[in-house]
Short mmCIF file of N, CA, C and O in Angstrom, two decimals:
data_model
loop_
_atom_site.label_atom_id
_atom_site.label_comp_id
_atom_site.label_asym_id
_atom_site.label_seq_id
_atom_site.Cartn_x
_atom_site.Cartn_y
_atom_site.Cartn_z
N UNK A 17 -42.40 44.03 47.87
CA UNK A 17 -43.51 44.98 47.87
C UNK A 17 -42.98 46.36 48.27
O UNK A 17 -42.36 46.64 49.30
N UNK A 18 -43.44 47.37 47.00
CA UNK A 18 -42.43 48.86 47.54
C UNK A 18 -43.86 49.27 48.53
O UNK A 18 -45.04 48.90 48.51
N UNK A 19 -43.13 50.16 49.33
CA UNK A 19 -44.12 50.57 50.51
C UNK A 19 -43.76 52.49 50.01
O UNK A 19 -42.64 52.92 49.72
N UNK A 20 -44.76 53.10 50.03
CA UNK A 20 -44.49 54.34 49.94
C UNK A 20 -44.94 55.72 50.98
O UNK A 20 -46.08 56.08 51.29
N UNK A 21 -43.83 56.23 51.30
CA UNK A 21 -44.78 57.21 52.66
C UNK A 21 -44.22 58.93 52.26
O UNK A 21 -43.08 59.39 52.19
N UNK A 22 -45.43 59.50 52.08
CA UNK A 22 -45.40 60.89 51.40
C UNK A 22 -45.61 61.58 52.99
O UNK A 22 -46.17 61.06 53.95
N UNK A 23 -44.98 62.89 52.91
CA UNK A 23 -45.12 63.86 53.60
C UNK A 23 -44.38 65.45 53.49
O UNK A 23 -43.30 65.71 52.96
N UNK A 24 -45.27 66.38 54.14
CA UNK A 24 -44.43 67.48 54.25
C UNK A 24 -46.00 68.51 53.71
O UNK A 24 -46.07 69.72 53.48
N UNK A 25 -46.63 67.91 53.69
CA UNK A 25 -47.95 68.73 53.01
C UNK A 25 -48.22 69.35 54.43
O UNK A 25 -47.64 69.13 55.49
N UNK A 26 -49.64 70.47 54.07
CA UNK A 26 -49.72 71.20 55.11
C UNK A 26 -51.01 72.35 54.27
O UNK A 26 -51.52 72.20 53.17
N UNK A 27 -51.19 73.23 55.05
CA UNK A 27 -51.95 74.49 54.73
C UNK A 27 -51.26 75.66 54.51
O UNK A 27 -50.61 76.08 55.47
N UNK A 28 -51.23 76.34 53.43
CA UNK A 28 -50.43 77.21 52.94
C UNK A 28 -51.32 79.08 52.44
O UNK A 28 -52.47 79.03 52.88
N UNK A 29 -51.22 79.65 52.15
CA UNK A 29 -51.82 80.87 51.49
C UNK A 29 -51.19 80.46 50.11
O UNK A 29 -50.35 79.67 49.69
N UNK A 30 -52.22 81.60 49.53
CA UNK A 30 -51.93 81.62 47.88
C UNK A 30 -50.70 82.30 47.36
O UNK A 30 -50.40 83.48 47.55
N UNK A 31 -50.05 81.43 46.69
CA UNK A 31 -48.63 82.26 46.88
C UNK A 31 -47.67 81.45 47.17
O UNK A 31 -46.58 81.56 46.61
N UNK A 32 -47.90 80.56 48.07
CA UNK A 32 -46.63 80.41 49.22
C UNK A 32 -46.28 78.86 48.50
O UNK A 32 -46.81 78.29 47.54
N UNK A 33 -45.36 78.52 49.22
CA UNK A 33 -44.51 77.62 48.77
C UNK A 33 -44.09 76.28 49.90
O UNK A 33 -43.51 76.50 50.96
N UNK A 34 -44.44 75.13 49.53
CA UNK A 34 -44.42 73.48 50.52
C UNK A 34 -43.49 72.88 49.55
O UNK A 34 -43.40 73.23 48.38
N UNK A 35 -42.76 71.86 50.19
CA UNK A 35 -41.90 70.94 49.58
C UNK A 35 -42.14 69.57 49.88
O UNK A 35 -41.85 69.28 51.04
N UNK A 36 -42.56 68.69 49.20
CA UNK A 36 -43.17 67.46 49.87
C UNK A 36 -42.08 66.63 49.50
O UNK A 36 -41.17 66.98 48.74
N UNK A 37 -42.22 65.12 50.25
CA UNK A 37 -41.52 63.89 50.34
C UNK A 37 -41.87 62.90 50.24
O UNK A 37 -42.94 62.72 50.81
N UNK A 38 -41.38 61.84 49.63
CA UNK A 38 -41.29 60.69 49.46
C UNK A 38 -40.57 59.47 49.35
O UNK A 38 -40.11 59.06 48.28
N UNK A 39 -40.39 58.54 51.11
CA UNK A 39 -39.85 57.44 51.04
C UNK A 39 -40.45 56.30 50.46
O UNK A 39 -41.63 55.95 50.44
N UNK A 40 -39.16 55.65 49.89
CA UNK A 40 -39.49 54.31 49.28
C UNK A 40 -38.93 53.40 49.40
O UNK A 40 -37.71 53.49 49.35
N UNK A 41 -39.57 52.03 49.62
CA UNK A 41 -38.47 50.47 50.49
C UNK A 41 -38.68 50.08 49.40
O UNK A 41 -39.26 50.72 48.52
N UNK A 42 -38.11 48.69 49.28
CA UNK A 42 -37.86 48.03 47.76
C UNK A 42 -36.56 47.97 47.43
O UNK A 42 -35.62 48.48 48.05
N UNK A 43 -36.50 47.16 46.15
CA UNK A 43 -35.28 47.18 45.86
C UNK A 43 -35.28 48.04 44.56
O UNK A 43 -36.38 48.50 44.28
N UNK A 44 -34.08 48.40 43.54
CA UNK A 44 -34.59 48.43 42.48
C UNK A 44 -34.84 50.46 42.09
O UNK A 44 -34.80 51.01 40.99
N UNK A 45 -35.05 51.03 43.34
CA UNK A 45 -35.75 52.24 42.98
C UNK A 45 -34.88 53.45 42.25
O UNK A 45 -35.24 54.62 42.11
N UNK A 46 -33.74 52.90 41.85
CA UNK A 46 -32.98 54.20 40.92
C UNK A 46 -33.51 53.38 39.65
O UNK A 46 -33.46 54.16 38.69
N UNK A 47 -33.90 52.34 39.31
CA UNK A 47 -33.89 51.91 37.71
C UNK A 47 -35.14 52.48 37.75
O UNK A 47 -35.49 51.85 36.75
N UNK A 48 -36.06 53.08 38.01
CA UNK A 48 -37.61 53.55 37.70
C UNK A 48 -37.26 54.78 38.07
O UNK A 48 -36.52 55.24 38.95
N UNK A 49 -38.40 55.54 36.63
CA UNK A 49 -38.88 56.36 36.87
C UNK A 49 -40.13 56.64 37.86
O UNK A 49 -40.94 55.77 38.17
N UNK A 50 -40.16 58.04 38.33
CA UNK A 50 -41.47 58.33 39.56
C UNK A 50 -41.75 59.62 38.92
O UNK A 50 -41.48 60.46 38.06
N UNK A 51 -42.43 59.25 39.89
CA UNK A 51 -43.87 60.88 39.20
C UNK A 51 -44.58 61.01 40.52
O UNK A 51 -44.56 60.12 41.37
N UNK A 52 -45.22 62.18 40.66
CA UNK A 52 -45.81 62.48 42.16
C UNK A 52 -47.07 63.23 41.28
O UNK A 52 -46.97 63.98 40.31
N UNK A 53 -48.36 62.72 42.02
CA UNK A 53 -49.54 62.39 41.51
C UNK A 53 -50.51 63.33 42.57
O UNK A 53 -50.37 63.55 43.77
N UNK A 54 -51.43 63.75 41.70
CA UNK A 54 -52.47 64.18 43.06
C UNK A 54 -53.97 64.12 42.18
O UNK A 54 -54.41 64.18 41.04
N UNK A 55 -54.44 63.96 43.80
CA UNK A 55 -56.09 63.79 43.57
C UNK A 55 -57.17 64.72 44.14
O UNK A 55 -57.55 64.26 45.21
N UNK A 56 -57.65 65.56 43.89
CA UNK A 56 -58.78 66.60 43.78
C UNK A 56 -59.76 65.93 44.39
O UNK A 56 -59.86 64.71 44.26
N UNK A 57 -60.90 66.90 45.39
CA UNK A 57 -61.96 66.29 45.24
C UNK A 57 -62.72 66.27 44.20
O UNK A 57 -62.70 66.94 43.17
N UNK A 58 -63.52 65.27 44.62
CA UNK A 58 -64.31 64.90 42.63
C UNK A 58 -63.74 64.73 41.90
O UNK A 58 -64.33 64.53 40.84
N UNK A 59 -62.22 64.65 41.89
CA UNK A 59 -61.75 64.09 40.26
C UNK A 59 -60.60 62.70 40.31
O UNK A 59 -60.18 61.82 41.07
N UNK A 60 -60.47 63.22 38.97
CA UNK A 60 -59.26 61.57 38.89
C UNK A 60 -57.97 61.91 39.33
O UNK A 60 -57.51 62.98 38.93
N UNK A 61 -57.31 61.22 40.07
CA UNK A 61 -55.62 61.48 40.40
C UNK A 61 -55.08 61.64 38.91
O UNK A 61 -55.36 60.86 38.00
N UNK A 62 -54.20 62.84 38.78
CA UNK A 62 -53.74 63.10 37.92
C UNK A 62 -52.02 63.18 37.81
O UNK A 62 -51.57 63.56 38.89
N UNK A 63 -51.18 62.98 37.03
CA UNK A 63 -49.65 62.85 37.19
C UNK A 63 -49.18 64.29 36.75
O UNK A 63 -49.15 64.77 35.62
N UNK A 64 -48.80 64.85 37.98
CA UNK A 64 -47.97 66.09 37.60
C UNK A 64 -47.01 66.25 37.39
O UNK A 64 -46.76 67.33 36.85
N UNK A 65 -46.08 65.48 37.62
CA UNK A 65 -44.73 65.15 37.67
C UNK A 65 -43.72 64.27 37.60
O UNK A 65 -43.64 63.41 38.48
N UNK A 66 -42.76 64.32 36.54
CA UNK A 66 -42.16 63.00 36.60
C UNK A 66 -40.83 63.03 36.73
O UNK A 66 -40.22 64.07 36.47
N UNK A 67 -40.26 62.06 37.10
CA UNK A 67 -38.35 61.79 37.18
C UNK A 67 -37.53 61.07 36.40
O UNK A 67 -36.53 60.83 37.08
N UNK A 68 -37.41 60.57 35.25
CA UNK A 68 -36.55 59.32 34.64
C UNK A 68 -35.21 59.10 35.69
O UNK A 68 -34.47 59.99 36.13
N UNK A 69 -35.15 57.78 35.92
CA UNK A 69 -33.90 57.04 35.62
C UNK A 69 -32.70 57.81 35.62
O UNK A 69 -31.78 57.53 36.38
N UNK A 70 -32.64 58.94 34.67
CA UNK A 70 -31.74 59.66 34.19
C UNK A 70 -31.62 60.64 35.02
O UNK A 70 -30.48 60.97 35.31
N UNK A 71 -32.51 61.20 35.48
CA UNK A 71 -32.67 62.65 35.64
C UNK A 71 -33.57 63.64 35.41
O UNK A 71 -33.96 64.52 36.17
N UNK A 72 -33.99 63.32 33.86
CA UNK A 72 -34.80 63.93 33.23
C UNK A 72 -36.15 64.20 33.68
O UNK A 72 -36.80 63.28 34.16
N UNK A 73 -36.75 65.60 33.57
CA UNK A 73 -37.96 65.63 34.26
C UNK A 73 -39.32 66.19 33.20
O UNK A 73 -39.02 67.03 32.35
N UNK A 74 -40.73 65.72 33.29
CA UNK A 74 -41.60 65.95 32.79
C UNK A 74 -42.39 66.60 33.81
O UNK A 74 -42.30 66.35 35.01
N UNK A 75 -43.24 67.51 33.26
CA UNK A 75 -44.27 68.37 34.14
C UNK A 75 -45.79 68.81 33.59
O UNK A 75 -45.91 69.42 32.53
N UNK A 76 -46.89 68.44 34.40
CA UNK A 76 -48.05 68.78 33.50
C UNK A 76 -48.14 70.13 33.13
O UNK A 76 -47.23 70.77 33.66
N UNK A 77 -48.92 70.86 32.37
CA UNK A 77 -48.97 72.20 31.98
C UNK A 77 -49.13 72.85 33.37
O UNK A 77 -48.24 73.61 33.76
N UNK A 78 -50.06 72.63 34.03
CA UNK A 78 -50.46 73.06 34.95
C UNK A 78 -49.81 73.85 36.33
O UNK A 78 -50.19 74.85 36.95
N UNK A 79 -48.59 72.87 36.52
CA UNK A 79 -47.60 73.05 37.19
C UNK A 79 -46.39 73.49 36.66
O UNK A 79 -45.55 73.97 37.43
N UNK A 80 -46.16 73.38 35.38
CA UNK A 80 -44.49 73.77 34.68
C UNK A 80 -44.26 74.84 35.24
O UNK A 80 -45.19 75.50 35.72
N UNK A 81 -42.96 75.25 35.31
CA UNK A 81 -42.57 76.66 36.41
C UNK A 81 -42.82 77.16 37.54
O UNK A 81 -42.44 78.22 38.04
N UNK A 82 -43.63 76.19 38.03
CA UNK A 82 -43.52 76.36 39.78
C UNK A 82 -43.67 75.37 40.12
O UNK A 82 -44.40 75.40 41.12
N UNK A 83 -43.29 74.08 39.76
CA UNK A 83 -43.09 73.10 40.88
C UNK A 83 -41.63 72.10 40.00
O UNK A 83 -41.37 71.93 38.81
N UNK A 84 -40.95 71.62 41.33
CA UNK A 84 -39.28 71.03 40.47
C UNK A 84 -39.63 69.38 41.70
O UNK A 84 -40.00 69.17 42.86
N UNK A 85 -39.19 68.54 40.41
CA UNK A 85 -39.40 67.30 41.05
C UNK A 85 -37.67 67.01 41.06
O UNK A 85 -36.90 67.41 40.19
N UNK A 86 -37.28 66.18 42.30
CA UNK A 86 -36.18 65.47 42.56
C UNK A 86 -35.67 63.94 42.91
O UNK A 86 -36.58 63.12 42.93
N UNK A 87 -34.81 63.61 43.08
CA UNK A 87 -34.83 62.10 43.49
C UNK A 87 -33.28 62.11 44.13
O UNK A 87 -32.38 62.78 43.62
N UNK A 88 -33.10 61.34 45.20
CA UNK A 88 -32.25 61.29 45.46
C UNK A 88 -32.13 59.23 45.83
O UNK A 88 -32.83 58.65 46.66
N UNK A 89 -31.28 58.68 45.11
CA UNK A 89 -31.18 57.70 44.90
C UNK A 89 -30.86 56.66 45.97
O UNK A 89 -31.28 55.51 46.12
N UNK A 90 -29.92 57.48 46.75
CA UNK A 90 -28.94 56.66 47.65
C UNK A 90 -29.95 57.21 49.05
O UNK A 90 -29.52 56.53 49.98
N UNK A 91 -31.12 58.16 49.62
CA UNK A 91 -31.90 57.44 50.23
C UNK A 91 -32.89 56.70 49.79
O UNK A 91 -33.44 56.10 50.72
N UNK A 92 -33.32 56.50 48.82
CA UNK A 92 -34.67 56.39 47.82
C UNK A 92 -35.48 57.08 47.84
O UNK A 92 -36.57 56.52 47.66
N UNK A 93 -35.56 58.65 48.05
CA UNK A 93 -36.42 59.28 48.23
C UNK A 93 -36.94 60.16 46.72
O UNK A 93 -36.14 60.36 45.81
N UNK A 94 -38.48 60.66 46.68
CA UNK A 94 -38.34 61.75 45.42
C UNK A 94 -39.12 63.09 46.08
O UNK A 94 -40.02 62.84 46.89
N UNK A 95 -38.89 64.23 45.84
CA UNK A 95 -39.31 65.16 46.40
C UNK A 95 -39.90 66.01 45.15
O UNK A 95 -39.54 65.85 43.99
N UNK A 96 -41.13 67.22 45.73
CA UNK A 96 -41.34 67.89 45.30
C UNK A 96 -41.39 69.16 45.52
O UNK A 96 -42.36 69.45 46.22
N UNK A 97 -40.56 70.29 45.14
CA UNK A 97 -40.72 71.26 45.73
C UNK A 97 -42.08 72.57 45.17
O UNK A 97 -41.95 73.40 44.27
N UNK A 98 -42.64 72.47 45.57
CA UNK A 98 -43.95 73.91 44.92
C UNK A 98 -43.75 74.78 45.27
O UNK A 98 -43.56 75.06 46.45
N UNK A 99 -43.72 75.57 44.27
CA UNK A 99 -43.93 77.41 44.63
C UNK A 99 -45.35 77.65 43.91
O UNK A 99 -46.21 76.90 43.45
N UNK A 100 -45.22 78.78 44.00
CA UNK A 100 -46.70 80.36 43.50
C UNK A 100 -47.82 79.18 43.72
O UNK A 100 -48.62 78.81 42.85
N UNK A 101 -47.72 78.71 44.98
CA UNK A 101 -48.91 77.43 45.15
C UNK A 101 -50.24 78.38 44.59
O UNK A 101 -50.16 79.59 44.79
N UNK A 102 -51.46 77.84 43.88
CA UNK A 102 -52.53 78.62 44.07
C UNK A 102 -53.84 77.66 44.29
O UNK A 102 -53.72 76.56 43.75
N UNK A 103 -54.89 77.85 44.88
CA UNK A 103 -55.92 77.36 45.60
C UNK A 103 -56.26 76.05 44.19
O UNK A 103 -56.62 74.96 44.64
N UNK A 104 -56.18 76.12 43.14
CA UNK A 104 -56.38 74.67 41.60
C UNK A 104 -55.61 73.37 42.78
O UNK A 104 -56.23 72.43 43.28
N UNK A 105 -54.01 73.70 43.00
CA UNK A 105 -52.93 73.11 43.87
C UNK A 105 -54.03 72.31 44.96
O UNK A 105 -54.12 71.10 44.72
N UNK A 106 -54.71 72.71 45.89
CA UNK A 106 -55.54 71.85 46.44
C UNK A 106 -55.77 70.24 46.32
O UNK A 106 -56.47 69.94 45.36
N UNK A 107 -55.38 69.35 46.97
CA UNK A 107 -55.32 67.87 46.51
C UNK A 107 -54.44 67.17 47.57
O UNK A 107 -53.67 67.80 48.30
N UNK A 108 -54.62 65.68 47.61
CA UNK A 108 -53.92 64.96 48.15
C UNK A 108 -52.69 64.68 47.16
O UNK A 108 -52.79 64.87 45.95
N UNK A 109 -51.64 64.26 47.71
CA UNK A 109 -50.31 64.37 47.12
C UNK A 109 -50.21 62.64 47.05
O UNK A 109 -50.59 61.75 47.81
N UNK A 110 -49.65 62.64 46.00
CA UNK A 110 -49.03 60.66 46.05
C UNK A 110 -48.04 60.63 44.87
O UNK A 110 -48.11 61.19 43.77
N UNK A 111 -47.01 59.79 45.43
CA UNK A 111 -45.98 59.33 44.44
C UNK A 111 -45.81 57.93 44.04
O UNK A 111 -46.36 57.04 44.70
N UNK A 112 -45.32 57.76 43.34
CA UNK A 112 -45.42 56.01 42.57
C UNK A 112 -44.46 56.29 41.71
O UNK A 112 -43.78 57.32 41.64
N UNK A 113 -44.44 55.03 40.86
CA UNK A 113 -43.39 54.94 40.09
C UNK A 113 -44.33 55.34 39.19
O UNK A 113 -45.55 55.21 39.32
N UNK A 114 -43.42 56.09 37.81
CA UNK A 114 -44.66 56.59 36.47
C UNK A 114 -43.91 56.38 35.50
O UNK A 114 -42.74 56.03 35.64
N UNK A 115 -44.60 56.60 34.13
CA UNK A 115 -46.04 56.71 34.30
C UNK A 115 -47.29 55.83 34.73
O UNK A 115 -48.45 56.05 35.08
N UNK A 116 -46.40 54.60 34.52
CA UNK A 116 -47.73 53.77 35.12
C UNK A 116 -46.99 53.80 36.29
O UNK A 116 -45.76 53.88 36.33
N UNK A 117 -47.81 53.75 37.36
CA UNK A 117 -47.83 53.03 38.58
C UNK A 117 -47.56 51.94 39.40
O UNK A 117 -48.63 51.38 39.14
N UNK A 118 -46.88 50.98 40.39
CA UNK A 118 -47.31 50.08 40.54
C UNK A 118 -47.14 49.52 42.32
O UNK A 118 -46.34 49.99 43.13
N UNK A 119 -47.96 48.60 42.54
CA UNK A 119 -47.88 48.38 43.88
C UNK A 119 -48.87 49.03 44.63
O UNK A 119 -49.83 49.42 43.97
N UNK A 120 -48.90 49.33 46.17
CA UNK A 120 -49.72 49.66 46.26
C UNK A 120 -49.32 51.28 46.30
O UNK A 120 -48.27 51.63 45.77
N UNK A 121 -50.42 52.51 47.12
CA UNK A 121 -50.53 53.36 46.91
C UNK A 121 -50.42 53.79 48.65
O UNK A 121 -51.11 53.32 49.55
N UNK A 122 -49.30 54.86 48.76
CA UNK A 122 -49.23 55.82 49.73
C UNK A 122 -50.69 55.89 50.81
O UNK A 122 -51.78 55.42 50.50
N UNK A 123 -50.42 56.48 51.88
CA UNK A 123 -51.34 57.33 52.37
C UNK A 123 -51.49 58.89 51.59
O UNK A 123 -52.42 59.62 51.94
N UNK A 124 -50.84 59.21 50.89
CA UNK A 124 -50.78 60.51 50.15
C UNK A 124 -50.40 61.18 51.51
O UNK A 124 -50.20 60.78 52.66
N UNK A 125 -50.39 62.81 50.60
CA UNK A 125 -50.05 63.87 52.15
C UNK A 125 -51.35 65.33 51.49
O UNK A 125 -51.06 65.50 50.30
N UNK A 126 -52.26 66.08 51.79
CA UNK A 126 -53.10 67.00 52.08
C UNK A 126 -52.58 68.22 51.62
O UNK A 126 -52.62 69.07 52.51
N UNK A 127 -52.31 68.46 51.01
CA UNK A 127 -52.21 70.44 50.22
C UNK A 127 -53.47 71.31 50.29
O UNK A 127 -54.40 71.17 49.49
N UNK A 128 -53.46 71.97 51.01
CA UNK A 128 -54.63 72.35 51.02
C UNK A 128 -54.19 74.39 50.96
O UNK A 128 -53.57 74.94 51.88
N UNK A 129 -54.72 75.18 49.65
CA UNK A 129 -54.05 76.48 49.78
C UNK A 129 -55.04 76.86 49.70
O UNK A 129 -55.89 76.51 48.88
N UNK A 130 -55.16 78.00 50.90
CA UNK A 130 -55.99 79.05 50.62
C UNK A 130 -56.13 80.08 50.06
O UNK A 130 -55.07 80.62 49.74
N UNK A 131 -57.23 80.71 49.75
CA UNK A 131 -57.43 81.76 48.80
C UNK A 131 -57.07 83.61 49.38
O UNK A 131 -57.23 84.54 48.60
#
């Protein structure tokens, strides 16, 4: 059972820039791809970001050019770094393996930017 623990979120101004984290137990976690996910109030968790296996990275429109996803294998961790955060950015943060998901789900970590 992968266990996942996000952090590094926080309260920011519009503009500014958080780098979040994500440990992961398990075995297995360089053969999957991850993606770091967030959820809005009122809406559906959405996948902003992804990592292949490889390296290779995908990004929703939304975020392309200011936010860079990473992975570093040999702790199992995947990170996200955000810049030109702007108040949309608002959301709980969660990572999983993507695009689908699996297992259970983080405590997420709180982004919260003000205007």
């Amino acid at each position: 059972q992968v266990q996942l623990v996000e952090s590094g979120g926080g309260l920011v101004q519009d503009g500014g820039s958080l780098r979040l984290s994500c440990a992961a137990s398990g075995s297995f976690f360089s053969l999957y791809a991850w993606g770091w996910y967030r959820q809005a109030p009122g809406k559906q968790r959405e996948l902003v970001a992804t990592i292949g296996s490889s390296g290779s990275t995908i990004y929703a429109d939304s975020v392309k050019g200011r936010f860079t996803i990473s992975r570093d294998n040999t702790k199992k961790m995947v990170s996200l770094q955000m810049n030109r955060l702007n108040p949309d950015d608002t959301a709980v943060y969660y990572c999983n393996r993507a695009p689908t998901p699996g297992g259970s789900w983080g405590q997420g970590t709180q982004v919260t930017v003000s205007s």
